[in-house]
Tab-separated table of C-alpha atoms in Angstrom:
chain	number	residue	atom	x	y	z
A	1	UNK	CA	-5.139	-19.082	2.274
A	2	UNK	CA	-7.035	-15.931	1.833
A	3	UNK	CA	-7.695	-13.044	4.443
A	4	UNK	CA	-11.469	-14.139	4.512
A	5	UNK	CA	-10.373	-17.447	6.061
A	6	UNK	CA	-8.445	-15.976	8.587
A	7	UNK	CA	-10.496	-13.189	9.924
A	8	UNK	CA	-13.749	-14.272	9.240
A	9	UNK	CA	-14.270	-11.138	7.180
A	10	UNK	CA	-16.040	-11.727	3.637
A	11	UNK	CA	-13.894	-9.041	1.786
A	12	UNK	CA	-12.355	-5.710	2.215
A	13	UNK	CA	-14.653	-2.874	1.507
A	14	UNK	CA	-14.608	-0.839	-1.811
A	15	UNK	CA	-12.995	2.190	0.013
A	16	UNK	CA	-9.908	0.639	1.288
A	17	UNK	CA	-7.533	1.287	-1.447
A	18	UNK	CA	-8.472	4.700	-1.456
A	19	UNK	CA	-7.905	4.763	2.338
A	20	UNK	CA	-4.678	2.857	1.844
A	21	UNK	CA	-3.551	5.561	-0.589
A	22	UNK	CA	-4.217	8.476	1.568
A	23	UNK	CA	-2.745	7.191	4.861
A	24	UNK	CA	0.301	6.423	2.740
A	25	UNK	CA	0.556	9.920	1.721
A	26	UNK	CA	0.123	11.075	5.092
A	27	UNK	CA	2.707	9.076	6.456
A	28	UNK	CA	5.036	9.666	3.480
A	29	UNK	CA	4.576	13.531	4.476
A	30	UNK	CA	5.310	12.987	8.196
A	31	UNK	CA	8.393	10.837	7.531
A	32	UNK	CA	9.804	13.481	5.267
A	33	UNK	CA	8.909	16.571	7.651
A	34	UNK	CA	10.782	14.572	10.583
A	35	UNK	CA	13.531	13.536	8.231
A	36	UNK	CA	14.132	17.257	7.050
A	37	UNK	CA	14.285	18.461	10.491
A	38	UNK	CA	16.692	15.585	12.079
A	39	UNK	CA	18.428	13.864	9.543
A	40	UNK	CA	20.781	14.653	6.534
A	41	UNK	CA	20.140	15.391	2.970
A	42	UNK	CA	20.995	12.028	1.527
A	43	UNK	CA	18.656	10.449	4.073
A	44	UNK	CA	15.726	12.565	3.183
A	45	UNK	CA	16.187	12.414	-0.449
A	46	UNK	CA	16.403	8.521	-0.315
A	47	UNK	CA	13.258	8.652	1.698
A	48	UNK	CA	11.414	11.131	-0.789
A	49	UNK	CA	12.595	8.940	-4.080
A	50	UNK	CA	11.508	5.700	-2.263
A	51	UNK	CA	8.068	7.179	-1.225
A	52	UNK	CA	7.682	8.807	-4.744
A	53	UNK	CA	8.263	5.075	-6.387
A	54	UNK	CA	6.039	3.499	-3.798
A	55	UNK	CA	2.950	5.798	-4.106
A	56	UNK	CA	3.361	5.751	-7.917
A	57	UNK	CA	3.481	2.468	-8.161
A	58	UNK	CA	-0.101	2.072	-6.039
A	59	UNK	CA	-1.534	4.661	-8.105
A	60	UNK	CA	-0.574	2.784	-11.309
A	61	UNK	CA	-1.793	-0.362	-9.802
A	62	UNK	CA	-5.166	1.269	-8.795
A	63	UNK	CA	-5.708	2.708	-11.870
A	64	UNK	CA	-5.006	-0.385	-13.792
A	65	UNK	CA	-7.496	-2.479	-11.663
A	66	UNK	CA	-10.032	0.161	-12.181
A	67	UNK	CA	-9.468	0.043	-15.861
A	68	UNK	CA	-9.335	-3.509	-16.558
A	69	UNK	CA	-10.886	-5.454	-14.233
A	70	UNK	CA	-14.356	-4.381	-14.048
A	71	UNK	CA	-16.467	-7.416	-14.743
A	72	UNK	CA	-18.151	-6.229	-17.926
A	73	UNK	CA	-14.553	-5.226	-19.214
A	74	UNK	CA	-13.184	-8.532	-18.625
A	75	UNK	CA	-15.865	-10.417	-20.548
A	76	UNK	CA	-15.575	-7.924	-23.389
A	77	UNK	CA	-11.715	-7.941	-23.679
A	78	UNK	CA	-10.751	-11.355	-22.463
A	79	UNK	CA	-7.866	-11.676	-24.524
A	80	UNK	CA	-6.023	-8.305	-24.514
A	81	UNK	CA	-6.555	-7.559	-20.706
A	82	UNK	CA	-3.445	-9.870	-19.854
A	83	UNK	CA	-1.094	-8.416	-22.636
A	84	UNK	CA	-2.291	-4.707	-21.484
A	85	UNK	CA	-1.559	-5.261	-17.921
A	86	UNK	CA	1.525	-6.987	-18.619
A	87	UNK	CA	2.778	-4.218	-20.772
A	88	UNK	CA	1.532	-1.560	-18.012
A	89	UNK	CA	3.819	-3.722	-15.373
A	90	UNK	CA	7.020	-3.774	-17.704
A	91	UNK	CA	6.675	-0.082	-18.478
A	92	UNK	CA	6.210	0.651	-14.848
A	93	UNK	CA	9.352	-1.553	-13.881
A	94	UNK	CA	11.306	-0.047	-16.473
A	95	UNK	CA	10.583	3.621	-15.561
A	96	UNK	CA	11.200	2.915	-11.973
A	97	UNK	CA	14.644	1.050	-13.003
A	98	UNK	CA	15.627	3.760	-15.005
A	99	UNK	CA	14.857	6.303	-12.465
A	100	UNK	CA	16.953	4.141	-9.570
A	101	UNK	CA	19.716	3.928	-12.024
A	102	UNK	CA	19.970	7.809	-12.454
A	103	UNK	CA	19.378	8.173	-8.519
A	104	UNK	CA	22.457	6.057	-7.834
A	105	UNK	CA	24.353	7.376	-10.555
A	106	UNK	CA	24.170	11.063	-10.153
A	107	UNK	CA	23.013	11.841	-6.271
A	108	UNK	CA	23.944	10.688	-3.034
A	109	UNK	CA	21.127	8.756	-1.151
A	110	UNK	CA	20.932	6.553	2.080
A	111	UNK	CA	20.103	3.070	0.832
A	112	UNK	CA	18.174	2.457	4.195
A	113	UNK	CA	16.126	5.595	3.668
A	114	UNK	CA	15.198	4.629	0.005
A	115	UNK	CA	14.144	0.932	1.031
A	116	UNK	CA	11.955	2.370	4.065
A	117	UNK	CA	10.424	5.020	1.600
A	118	UNK	CA	9.638	2.067	-0.962
A	119	UNK	CA	8.162	0.018	2.079
A	120	UNK	CA	5.628	2.919	2.948
A	121	UNK	CA	2.692	1.489	1.342
A	122	UNK	CA	3.321	-2.093	2.020
A	123	UNK	CA	3.783	-0.944	5.828
A	124	UNK	CA	0.379	0.524	5.651
A	125	UNK	CA	-1.449	-2.125	4.190
A	126	UNK	CA	0.077	-4.445	6.548
A	127	UNK	CA	-1.247	-2.256	9.498
A	128	UNK	CA	-4.497	-1.561	8.142
A	129	UNK	CA	-5.217	-5.326	7.691
A	130	UNK	CA	-3.587	-5.973	11.114
A	131	UNK	CA	-6.281	-3.459	12.584
A	132	UNK	CA	-9.051	-5.140	10.617
A	133	UNK	CA	-8.187	-8.401	12.245
A	134	UNK	CA	-7.985	-6.747	15.604
A	135	UNK	CA	-11.311	-4.975	15.611
A	136	UNK	CA	-12.826	-8.318	14.035
A	137	UNK	CA	-11.274	-10.305	16.869
A	138	UNK	CA	-12.649	-7.495	19.536
A	139	UNK	CA	-16.109	-7.804	17.762
A	140	UNK	CA	-15.883	-11.658	18.328
A	141	UNK	CA	-14.919	-11.268	21.734
A	142	UNK	CA	-17.399	-8.729	22.697
A	143	UNK	CA	-20.094	-11.004	21.219
A	144	UNK	CA	-19.053	-14.069	23.111
A	145	UNK	CA	-19.141	-11.846	26.439
A	146	UNK	CA	-22.763	-10.752	25.628
A	147	UNK	CA	-23.893	-14.411	25.254
A	148	UNK	CA	-22.234	-15.497	28.270
A	149	UNK	CA	-24.116	-12.289	30.283
A	150	UNK	CA	-27.356	-13.267	28.674
A	151	UNK	CA	-27.030	-17.123	29.465
A	152	UNK	CA	-26.221	-15.977	33.175
A	153	UNK	CA	-29.152	-13.861	33.492
A	154	UNK	CA	-31.516	-16.690	32.458
């Protein structure tokens, strides 16, 4: 089932990924500032590292999609695109795995804060899509109410 079937939306607009990225950064900064004032350093450090991983992962994904999944480029490089994307994904996860290894080995971080930091982008995407569905539902309700009013006038 895709989002178009659920909401009646044809597709998400082209600016959606950029808005998700900007909102994720803004929310990350808000969480970090709040954490600096009200929590201990391990919580703030866990949040910082998790947010770094989440935002960098999103940026790599967006660059990969923009670089390799444009219609003309897919036709031109049909066999090598899978290999390149697989290599980029593998290097990304190896880098983040090594980063987490060194973080757990040499630093004291709060695991829950790290999990929240890594989940920032997914949380933003979830709430942005939920907001789109809600607005679409309100538009349908508003159109239905307008039709009822028009019928009652006639």
